[in-house]
Tab-separated table of C-alpha atoms in Angstrom:
chain	number	residue	atom	x	y	z
A	1329	UNK	CA	8.808	-136.385	105.459
A	1330	UNK	CA	11.536	-135.069	103.109
A	1331	UNK	CA	10.462	-132.011	101.136
A	1332	UNK	CA	12.219	-130.233	98.281
A	1333	UNK	CA	12.855	-126.516	98.236
A	1334	UNK	CA	12.636	-124.288	101.296
A	1335	UNK	CA	12.933	-126.296	104.522
A	1336	UNK	CA	10.120	-126.623	107.047
A	1337	UNK	CA	12.370	-124.944	109.603
A	1338	UNK	CA	12.816	-121.890	107.346
A	1339	UNK	CA	9.036	-121.652	106.965
A	1340	UNK	CA	8.646	-121.785	110.755
A	1341	UNK	CA	11.292	-119.062	111.175
A	1342	UNK	CA	9.202	-116.819	108.943
A	1343	UNK	CA	5.898	-117.634	110.681
A	1344	UNK	CA	6.923	-117.816	114.355
A	1345	UNK	CA	6.949	-114.279	115.769
A	1346	UNK	CA	9.994	-114.627	118.036
A	1347	UNK	CA	12.071	-116.550	115.498
A	1348	UNK	CA	11.156	-114.081	112.751
A	1349	UNK	CA	12.212	-111.166	114.950
A	1350	UNK	CA	15.645	-112.796	115.177
A	1351	UNK	CA	15.793	-112.973	111.360
A	1352	UNK	CA	14.919	-109.267	111.106
A	1353	UNK	CA	17.518	-108.358	113.723
A	1354	UNK	CA	20.205	-110.428	111.985
A	1355	UNK	CA	19.520	-108.619	108.706
A	1356	UNK	CA	19.438	-105.208	110.418
A	1357	UNK	CA	15.906	-104.389	109.219
A	1358	UNK	CA	12.871	-102.610	110.702
A	1359	UNK	CA	9.529	-104.015	111.800
A	1360	UNK	CA	6.523	-102.162	113.246
A	1361	UNK	CA	6.511	-102.415	117.063
A	1362	UNK	CA	4.911	-105.739	117.931
A	1363	UNK	CA	4.073	-108.159	120.739
A	1364	UNK	CA	2.348	-111.511	121.265
A	1365	UNK	CA	-0.458	-112.163	123.742
A	1366	UNK	CA	-1.878	-115.335	125.281
A	1367	UNK	CA	-4.876	-113.728	127.019
A	1368	UNK	CA	-6.821	-110.486	127.352
A	1369	UNK	CA	-4.680	-109.080	130.177
A	1370	UNK	CA	-1.392	-109.577	128.348
A	1371	UNK	CA	-3.012	-108.215	125.183
A	1372	UNK	CA	-4.109	-104.995	126.896
A	1373	UNK	CA	-0.655	-104.551	128.428
A	1374	UNK	CA	1.050	-105.163	125.078
A	1375	UNK	CA	-1.244	-102.691	123.310
A	1376	UNK	CA	-0.394	-99.991	125.865
A	1377	UNK	CA	3.305	-100.564	125.164
A	1378	UNK	CA	2.860	-100.441	121.377
A	1379	UNK	CA	0.278	-97.664	121.220
A	1380	UNK	CA	-3.056	-97.610	119.361
A	1381	UNK	CA	-4.151	-98.194	116.643
A	1382	UNK	CA	-2.874	-101.748	116.335
A	1383	UNK	CA	-3.374	-104.659	113.948
A	1384	UNK	CA	-4.403	-107.865	115.708
A	1385	UNK	CA	-4.482	-111.343	114.186
A	1386	UNK	CA	-4.168	-115.009	115.110
A	1387	UNK	CA	-0.959	-116.942	114.412
A	1388	UNK	CA	-0.595	-119.066	111.266
A	1389	UNK	CA	-3.501	-117.770	109.190
A	1390	UNK	CA	-4.059	-117.197	105.466
A	1391	UNK	CA	-6.107	-114.486	103.784
A	1392	UNK	CA	-5.971	-112.200	106.808
A	1393	UNK	CA	-8.539	-114.407	108.536
A	1394	UNK	CA	-9.818	-112.769	111.773
A	1395	UNK	CA	-7.399	-109.866	111.304
A	1396	UNK	CA	-8.610	-106.450	112.483
A	1397	UNK	CA	-7.422	-102.920	113.171
A	1398	UNK	CA	-8.439	-101.887	116.697
A	1399	UNK	CA	-8.361	-98.326	117.997
A	1400	UNK	CA	-8.864	-98.627	121.766
A	1401	UNK	CA	-8.912	-101.017	124.720
A	1402	UNK	CA	-12.637	-101.700	124.467
A	1403	UNK	CA	-12.301	-102.878	120.851
A	1404	UNK	CA	-9.301	-105.046	121.800
A	1405	UNK	CA	-11.238	-106.786	124.609
A	1406	UNK	CA	-14.145	-107.425	122.239
A	1407	UNK	CA	-11.703	-108.959	119.735
A	1408	UNK	CA	-10.332	-111.408	122.319
A	1409	UNK	CA	-13.853	-112.310	123.433
A	1410	UNK	CA	-15.450	-112.772	119.990
A	1411	UNK	CA	-12.935	-113.204	117.209
A	1412	UNK	CA	-10.346	-115.807	118.147
A	1413	UNK	CA	-9.464	-118.824	120.257
A	1414	UNK	CA	-6.143	-118.097	121.967
A	1415	UNK	CA	-3.747	-120.784	123.217
A	1416	UNK	CA	-0.067	-121.251	124.020
A	1417	UNK	CA	0.439	-122.770	120.574
A	1418	UNK	CA	-1.579	-120.063	118.818
A	1419	UNK	CA	-1.037	-116.645	120.444
A	1420	UNK	CA	-2.563	-113.446	119.129
A	1421	UNK	CA	-0.128	-111.171	117.289
A	1422	UNK	CA	-0.281	-107.409	117.876
A	1423	UNK	CA	1.463	-104.916	115.556
A	1424	UNK	CA	1.556	-101.131	115.524
A	1425	UNK	CA	-0.634	-99.960	112.615
A	1426	UNK	CA	1.294	-97.758	110.179
A	1427	UNK	CA	-1.198	-95.076	109.139
A	1428	UNK	CA	-0.698	-93.222	105.829
A	1429	UNK	CA	1.888	-95.778	104.698
A	1430	UNK	CA	2.362	-97.171	101.183
A	1431	UNK	CA	2.327	-100.970	101.064
A	1432	UNK	CA	4.656	-102.849	98.739
A	1433	UNK	CA	4.606	-106.495	97.588
A	1434	UNK	CA	7.804	-108.160	96.352
A	1435	UNK	CA	8.063	-111.580	94.709
A	1436	UNK	CA	11.517	-113.136	94.519
A	1437	UNK	CA	13.026	-116.488	93.576
A	1438	UNK	CA	16.178	-118.039	95.056
A	1439	UNK	CA	18.281	-121.121	94.474
A	1440	UNK	CA	19.828	-120.851	97.941
A	1441	UNK	CA	22.844	-118.860	96.761
A	1442	UNK	CA	21.479	-116.257	94.330
A	1443	UNK	CA	18.279	-114.217	94.728
A	1444	UNK	CA	16.513	-112.625	91.752
A	1445	UNK	CA	13.695	-110.126	92.268
A	1446	UNK	CA	10.631	-111.130	90.278
A	1447	UNK	CA	8.828	-107.810	90.745
A	1448	UNK	CA	8.260	-104.877	93.063
A	1449	UNK	CA	4.556	-104.007	93.176
A	1450	UNK	CA	3.138	-100.852	94.761
A	1451	UNK	CA	-0.304	-101.128	96.315
A	1452	UNK	CA	-2.796	-98.439	95.367
A	1453	UNK	CA	-4.668	-98.635	98.667
A	1454	UNK	CA	-2.763	-97.611	101.801
A	1455	UNK	CA	-1.393	-100.121	104.300
A	1456	UNK	CA	-4.227	-101.705	106.286
A	1457	UNK	CA	-6.048	-103.194	103.287
A	1458	UNK	CA	-5.293	-106.895	102.720
A	1459	UNK	CA	-2.847	-107.404	99.846
A	1460	UNK	CA	-5.343	-109.725	98.154
A	1461	UNK	CA	-7.948	-106.931	98.099
A	1462	UNK	CA	-5.695	-104.033	97.171
A	1463	UNK	CA	-5.029	-103.057	93.581
A	1464	UNK	CA	-1.329	-102.923	92.754
A	1465	UNK	CA	0.882	-101.563	89.989
A	1466	UNK	CA	4.028	-102.917	88.372
A	1467	UNK	CA	6.394	-101.126	88.111
A	1468	UNK	CA	5.768	-98.864	91.156
A	1469	UNK	CA	4.301	-95.492	90.195
A	1470	UNK	CA	5.563	-93.213	93.008
A	1471	UNK	CA	8.511	-95.005	94.655
A	1472	UNK	CA	11.940	-93.595	93.784
A	1473	UNK	CA	14.689	-95.757	92.286
A	1474	UNK	CA	16.775	-95.282	95.446
A	1475	UNK	CA	13.939	-96.588	97.596
A	1476	UNK	CA	13.363	-99.533	95.252
A	1477	UNK	CA	17.070	-100.404	95.464
A	1478	UNK	CA	16.799	-100.411	99.273
A	1479	UNK	CA	13.810	-102.751	99.003
A	1480	UNK	CA	15.713	-105.110	96.679
A	1481	UNK	CA	18.656	-105.273	99.092
A	1482	UNK	CA	16.386	-106.028	102.062
A	1483	UNK	CA	14.515	-108.802	100.236
A	1484	UNK	CA	17.759	-110.448	99.134
A	1485	UNK	CA	19.115	-110.309	102.693
A	1486	UNK	CA	15.987	-111.987	104.115
A	1487	UNK	CA	15.918	-114.711	101.446
A	1488	UNK	CA	19.540	-115.645	102.105
A	1489	UNK	CA	19.135	-115.471	105.886
A	1490	UNK	CA	16.135	-117.832	105.726
A	1491	UNK	CA	17.768	-120.150	103.184
A	1492	UNK	CA	14.885	-119.919	100.713
A	1493	UNK	CA	14.981	-122.301	97.756
A	1494	UNK	CA	12.121	-121.452	95.413
A	1495	UNK	CA	9.659	-118.574	95.626
A	1496	UNK	CA	9.303	-115.987	98.380
A	1497	UNK	CA	6.855	-113.128	98.873
A	1498	UNK	CA	7.612	-110.127	101.083
A	1499	UNK	CA	5.181	-107.428	102.179
A	1500	UNK	CA	6.612	-104.097	103.291
A	1501	UNK	CA	5.334	-100.643	104.206
A	1502	UNK	CA	6.976	-97.325	103.377
A	1503	UNK	CA	6.131	-94.477	105.736
A	1504	UNK	CA	7.191	-90.865	106.146
A	1505	UNK	CA	10.620	-89.439	105.381
A	1506	UNK	CA	13.410	-91.931	105.652
A	1507	UNK	CA	16.947	-91.708	106.919
A	1508	UNK	CA	19.964	-90.379	105.075
A	1509	UNK	CA	17.958	-88.280	102.642
A	1510	UNK	CA	15.967	-91.258	101.351
A	1511	UNK	CA	12.269	-90.755	100.796
A	1512	UNK	CA	10.748	-93.341	103.111
A	1513	UNK	CA	11.355	-95.596	106.099
A	1514	UNK	CA	10.879	-99.261	105.110
A	1515	UNK	CA	9.147	-101.643	107.512
A	1516	UNK	CA	8.909	-105.413	106.991
A	1517	UNK	CA	5.318	-106.544	107.552
A	1518	UNK	CA	5.658	-110.241	106.746
A	1519	UNK	CA	7.692	-112.751	104.775
A	1520	UNK	CA	6.137	-115.813	103.137
A	1521	UNK	CA	8.732	-118.326	101.870
A	1522	UNK	CA	6.301	-119.750	99.305
A	1523	UNK	CA	4.437	-118.832	96.135
A	1524	UNK	CA	2.039	-115.900	96.474
A	1525	UNK	CA	-1.208	-115.161	94.652
A	1526	UNK	CA	0.691	-112.412	92.775
A	1527	UNK	CA	2.961	-114.909	90.948
A	1528	UNK	CA	0.628	-115.438	87.929
A	1529	UNK	CA	0.200	-111.649	87.602
A	1530	UNK	CA	3.947	-110.996	87.780
A	1531	UNK	CA	4.695	-113.787	85.298
A	1532	UNK	CA	2.354	-112.214	82.738
A	1533	UNK	CA	3.925	-108.792	83.339
A	1534	UNK	CA	7.546	-109.876	82.832
A	1535	UNK	CA	7.040	-112.694	80.314
A	1536	UNK	CA	8.713	-115.367	82.488
A	1537	UNK	CA	6.958	-118.140	84.436
A	1538	UNK	CA	8.265	-117.648	87.974
A	1539	UNK	CA	6.563	-120.854	89.098
A	1540	UNK	CA	8.539	-122.847	86.501
A	1541	UNK	CA	11.824	-121.174	87.441
A	1542	UNK	CA	11.175	-121.769	91.161
A	1543	UNK	CA	10.200	-125.431	90.649
A	1544	UNK	CA	13.462	-126.056	88.811
A	1545	UNK	CA	15.394	-124.377	91.640
A	1546	UNK	CA	13.647	-126.688	94.100
A	1547	UNK	CA	14.672	-129.669	91.948
A	1548	UNK	CA	18.321	-128.593	92.056
A	1549	UNK	CA	18.820	-126.460	88.918
A	1550	UNK	CA	20.457	-123.143	89.726
A	1551	UNK	CA	19.230	-119.774	88.484
A	1552	UNK	CA	22.453	-119.380	86.466
A	1553	UNK	CA	21.860	-122.737	84.755
A	1554	UNK	CA	18.351	-121.556	83.863
A	1555	UNK	CA	19.624	-118.230	82.511
A	1556	UNK	CA	17.459	-116.216	84.936
A	1557	UNK	CA	19.957	-114.061	86.805
A	1558	UNK	CA	18.569	-110.520	86.812
A	1559	UNK	CA	15.300	-108.694	87.436
A	1560	UNK	CA	13.116	-107.900	84.427
A	1561	UNK	CA	11.533	-104.441	84.736
A	1562	UNK	CA	8.767	-104.134	82.107
A	1563	UNK	CA	8.513	-101.035	79.919
A	1564	UNK	CA	4.711	-101.069	80.103
A	1565	UNK	CA	2.562	-100.549	83.232
A	1566	UNK	CA	0.359	-103.344	84.561
A	1567	UNK	CA	-2.307	-103.018	87.250
A	1568	UNK	CA	-3.910	-105.904	89.158
A	1569	UNK	CA	-7.394	-105.136	90.457
A	1570	UNK	CA	-9.489	-107.302	92.755
A	1571	UNK	CA	-13.005	-108.553	92.037
A	1572	UNK	CA	-15.505	-108.652	94.891
A	1573	UNK	CA	-18.737	-110.645	95.379
A	1574	UNK	CA	-20.548	-107.940	97.389
A	1575	UNK	CA	-23.435	-107.557	94.933
A	1576	UNK	CA	-24.431	-111.180	95.699
A	1577	UNK	CA	-24.523	-110.501	99.453
A	1578	UNK	CA	-26.679	-107.378	99.958
A	1579	UNK	CA	-26.233	-107.248	103.747
A	1580	UNK	CA	-22.415	-107.278	103.695
A	1581	UNK	CA	-20.449	-104.080	104.284
A	1582	UNK	CA	-18.060	-103.674	101.306
A	1583	UNK	CA	-15.474	-101.663	103.252
A	1584	UNK	CA	-11.915	-102.919	102.719
A	1585	UNK	CA	-9.688	-103.871	105.642
A	1586	UNK	CA	-7.050	-106.395	106.745
A	1587	UNK	CA	-9.318	-109.435	106.258
A	1588	UNK	CA	-9.462	-110.577	102.638
A	1589	UNK	CA	-12.834	-110.345	100.866
A	1590	UNK	CA	-12.070	-110.599	97.133
A	1591	UNK	CA	-12.832	-113.701	95.084
A	1592	UNK	CA	-10.848	-112.981	91.915
A	1593	UNK	CA	-8.475	-110.662	90.101
A	1594	UNK	CA	-8.201	-108.936	86.731
A	1595	UNK	CA	-5.315	-107.207	84.976
A	1596	UNK	CA	-4.972	-104.047	82.896
A	1597	UNK	CA	-1.975	-103.068	80.743
A	1598	UNK	CA	-1.160	-99.592	79.454
A	1599	UNK	CA	1.565	-97.133	78.579
A	1600	UNK	CA	0.780	-95.190	81.791
A	1601	UNK	CA	-0.562	-95.927	85.251
A	1602	UNK	CA	-3.804	-94.091	84.446
A	1603	UNK	CA	-4.459	-96.196	81.335
A	1604	UNK	CA	-3.628	-99.487	83.062
A	1605	UNK	CA	-5.747	-98.669	86.123
A	1606	UNK	CA	-8.693	-97.590	83.950
A	1607	UNK	CA	-8.561	-100.903	82.052
A	1608	UNK	CA	-8.250	-103.002	85.225
A	1609	UNK	CA	-11.179	-101.144	86.815
A	1610	UNK	CA	-13.327	-101.666	83.716
A	1611	UNK	CA	-12.494	-105.384	83.751
A	1612	UNK	CA	-13.530	-105.513	87.420
A	1613	UNK	CA	-16.910	-103.973	86.559
A	1614	UNK	CA	-16.209	-100.398	87.711
A	1615	UNK	CA	-17.725	-97.754	85.443
A	1616	UNK	CA	-16.340	-94.280	86.112
A	1617	UNK	CA	-18.780	-91.357	85.808
A	1618	UNK	CA	-18.033	-88.540	83.353
A	1619	UNK	CA	-19.057	-85.863	85.845
A	1620	UNK	CA	-21.937	-85.074	88.191
A	1621	UNK	CA	-21.910	-84.984	91.989
A	1622	UNK	CA	-19.168	-86.499	94.150
A	1623	UNK	CA	-19.703	-87.248	97.843
A	1624	UNK	CA	-16.505	-87.002	99.875
A	1625	UNK	CA	-16.334	-87.982	103.553
A	1626	UNK	CA	-13.019	-88.997	105.116
A	1627	UNK	CA	-11.838	-90.041	108.565
A	1628	UNK	CA	-10.059	-87.408	110.729
A	1629	UNK	CA	-6.595	-88.816	109.967
A	1630	UNK	CA	-7.249	-88.392	106.221
A	1631	UNK	CA	-8.557	-84.814	106.381
A	1632	UNK	CA	-5.072	-83.304	106.100
A	1633	UNK	CA	-4.667	-85.098	102.758
A	1634	UNK	CA	-8.157	-84.812	101.234
A	1635	UNK	CA	-7.511	-81.524	99.392
A	1636	UNK	CA	-5.645	-83.304	96.574
A	1637	UNK	CA	-8.629	-85.514	95.750
A	1638	UNK	CA	-11.026	-82.597	96.166
A	1639	UNK	CA	-9.036	-80.427	93.760
A	1640	UNK	CA	-8.812	-83.186	91.162
A	1641	UNK	CA	-12.555	-83.842	91.364
A	1642	UNK	CA	-13.243	-80.137	90.968
A	1643	UNK	CA	-10.908	-79.944	87.958
A	1644	UNK	CA	-12.765	-82.894	86.410
A	1645	UNK	CA	-16.021	-80.939	86.645
A	1646	UNK	CA	-17.588	-82.640	89.667
A	1647	UNK	CA	-19.779	-80.785	92.121
A	1648	UNK	CA	-18.674	-81.832	95.617
A	1649	UNK	CA	-20.832	-82.506	98.660
A	1650	UNK	CA	-19.187	-83.470	101.951
A	1651	UNK	CA	-19.810	-84.073	105.637
A	1652	UNK	CA	-18.959	-81.170	107.955
A	1653	UNK	CA	-15.423	-82.136	108.980
A	1654	UNK	CA	-14.398	-82.964	105.417
A	1655	UNK	CA	-16.066	-79.804	104.064
A	1656	UNK	CA	-14.027	-77.707	106.528
A	1657	UNK	CA	-10.797	-79.408	105.414
A	1658	UNK	CA	-11.671	-78.757	101.765
A	1659	UNK	CA	-12.614	-75.126	102.469
A	1660	UNK	CA	-9.178	-74.506	104.011
A	1661	UNK	CA	-7.716	-75.476	100.635
A	1662	UNK	CA	-10.118	-73.183	98.779
A	1663	UNK	CA	-12.333	-76.013	97.514
A	1664	UNK	CA	-16.073	-75.410	97.692
A	1665	UNK	CA	-18.269	-78.220	98.993
A	1666	UNK	CA	-21.941	-78.379	99.940
A	1667	UNK	CA	-22.460	-79.756	103.461
A	1668	UNK	CA	-24.648	-82.831	103.890
A	1669	UNK	CA	-25.676	-84.588	107.121
A	1670	UNK	CA	-24.159	-87.877	108.178
A	1671	UNK	CA	-26.625	-90.726	108.659
A	1672	UNK	CA	-26.599	-90.040	112.415
A	1673	UNK	CA	-27.168	-86.259	112.173
A	1674	UNK	CA	-30.819	-86.053	111.122
A	1675	UNK	CA	-32.766	-86.102	107.861
A	1676	UNK	CA	-32.287	-85.387	105.069
A	1677	UNK	CA	-28.865	-87.063	105.135
A	1678	UNK	CA	-26.460	-88.628	102.656
A	1679	UNK	CA	-28.505	-91.834	102.470
A	1680	UNK	CA	-31.475	-89.820	101.170
A	1681	UNK	CA	-29.291	-88.253	98.471
A	1682	UNK	CA	-28.154	-91.726	97.422
A	1683	UNK	CA	-31.707	-93.087	97.307
A	1684	UNK	CA	-32.707	-90.133	95.131
A	1685	UNK	CA	-29.885	-90.894	92.651
A	1686	UNK	CA	-28.204	-87.557	93.381
A	1687	UNK	CA	-24.694	-89.029	93.794
A	1688	UNK	CA	-22.397	-90.227	90.984
A	1689	UNK	CA	-19.147	-90.934	92.860
A	1690	UNK	CA	-18.247	-91.667	96.501
A	1691	UNK	CA	-14.939	-91.312	98.352
A	1692	UNK	CA	-15.650	-92.547	101.890
A	1693	UNK	CA	-12.977	-93.496	104.433
A	1694	UNK	CA	-13.684	-94.307	108.053
A	1695	UNK	CA	-12.077	-95.844	111.140
A	1696	UNK	CA	-13.243	-97.295	114.453
A	1697	UNK	CA	-15.901	-99.938	114.930
A	1698	UNK	CA	-18.781	-97.526	115.652
A	1699	UNK	CA	-17.977	-95.138	112.794
A	1700	UNK	CA	-17.729	-98.066	110.368
A	1701	UNK	CA	-21.121	-99.390	111.530
A	1702	UNK	CA	-22.721	-95.920	111.245
A	1703	UNK	CA	-21.502	-95.415	107.679
A	1704	UNK	CA	-22.168	-98.956	106.399
A	1705	UNK	CA	-25.512	-97.904	104.886
A	1706	UNK	CA	-23.663	-95.506	102.546
A	1707	UNK	CA	-21.589	-98.315	101.066
A	1708	UNK	CA	-24.526	-100.726	100.840
A	1709	UNK	CA	-26.642	-98.107	99.057
A	1710	UNK	CA	-23.765	-97.386	96.683
A	1711	UNK	CA	-23.765	-101.059	95.701
A	1712	UNK	CA	-27.545	-101.166	95.291
A	1713	UNK	CA	-27.700	-97.924	93.297
A	1714	UNK	CA	-24.621	-98.900	91.228
A	1715	UNK	CA	-22.701	-95.794	92.320
A	1716	UNK	CA	-18.922	-95.831	91.778
A	1717	UNK	CA	-17.227	-95.752	95.203
A	1718	UNK	CA	-13.900	-96.208	96.968
A	1719	UNK	CA	-13.190	-96.655	100.687
A	1720	UNK	CA	-9.589	-95.353	100.610
A	1721	UNK	CA	-8.161	-91.916	99.847
A	1722	UNK	CA	-5.453	-93.331	97.605
A	1723	UNK	CA	-8.190	-95.185	95.713
A	1724	UNK	CA	-9.896	-91.838	95.145
A	1725	UNK	CA	-6.682	-90.390	93.714
A	1726	UNK	CA	-6.365	-93.374	91.353
A	1727	UNK	CA	-10.006	-92.919	90.279
A	1728	UNK	CA	-9.244	-89.302	89.369
A	1729	UNK	CA	-6.238	-90.309	87.264
A	1730	UNK	CA	-8.285	-92.915	85.403
A	1731	UNK	CA	-11.147	-90.467	84.739
A	1732	UNK	CA	-8.668	-87.858	83.515
A	1733	UNK	CA	-7.251	-90.415	81.059
A	1734	UNK	CA	-10.607	-90.641	79.295
A	1735	UNK	CA	-11.833	-93.396	76.934
A	1736	UNK	CA	-9.790	-96.562	76.491
A	1737	UNK	CA	-8.716	-96.917	72.866
A	1738	UNK	CA	-5.519	-99.040	72.947
A	1739	UNK	CA	-5.375	-102.816	73.240
A	1740	UNK	CA	-2.118	-104.666	73.978
A	1741	UNK	CA	-1.570	-108.381	73.450
A	1742	UNK	CA	0.743	-110.162	75.896
A	1743	UNK	CA	2.390	-111.871	72.897
A	1744	UNK	CA	3.387	-108.460	71.527
A	1745	UNK	CA	4.734	-107.201	74.867
A	1746	UNK	CA	7.267	-109.994	75.460
């Protein structure tokens, strides 16, 4: 069947693991270490070669369906047994998980010869949270111009290599200190030669309908003929926040991960990231406390970075309570925190404090199947008691910025911004 726009073969090159690796190699780009597996034995062997933790997912899925982060061989075997049906035509994909990385979404449009970046969006949650569940900001709020230029060049190279005609979405991760004095190593997570759920958000931010531009490209009208030949970087800050249905499903754990859980999105616009994020959070039903008691409990890999959130909460007037490991990490930074028992350490524990309405804000990150199960009651109680919470450290930092901003008193109309 003839189709207009990007060819079916180009779509397969982006989706098929081996063919996509060839595209990455041809463009001289980086990917996290990865393998494919057709059964449990080959999966275990591949994981040993990559190194844990790893992200595992079936081939050809949308919304991160059946995607998980696994931390050891036992979890990987359980995944093969319970989560997916594996076959020669649908192998399981295994990727090295990039911890403490910043995830970036890029929308671009191409006519086959010219590529124009629609937007570079920085996720607020770290890599590992599905892009449909993560809040994101446009323009990026911490990425340097040099790094953004590198990202633009990589996206253009991939679009031309694939022969994209129409829209394309690219998801990347920036981790650690990069080469040549740059401030981050860029890894390509996935390329989708199609429209993404971010296209309506981006179009509102830049004042141009990317879907209309892309459709005309697919029908044979070049970008130059349409007068859309360069990226539009807005002067205002826009934040997309996800809306979740957890309150309607009391038994569901609201922790965020690689499998998408959100059912909608809202948008906030401001003159700063803090203002835009505060508005988006309010639209999503999040009400930030003006003080009180904050419970902070983070996974071991986050403890080296928790002092920043702890200091900001203290500066905002919060009294901090924390589990033992987190309290020790905060104490090393000179931040006082009252120790409270985990739910597995004996009563009274944090769940009792929540039931007694002693907690006003929660920053709770965790990893590993057992630790997630043990701490699920904290997140369910937070929902029931209507306590403001986040399950990522970067989300906690964004919360602090929004609370520092204070009341929202400016309203911007899209008609006035473009």
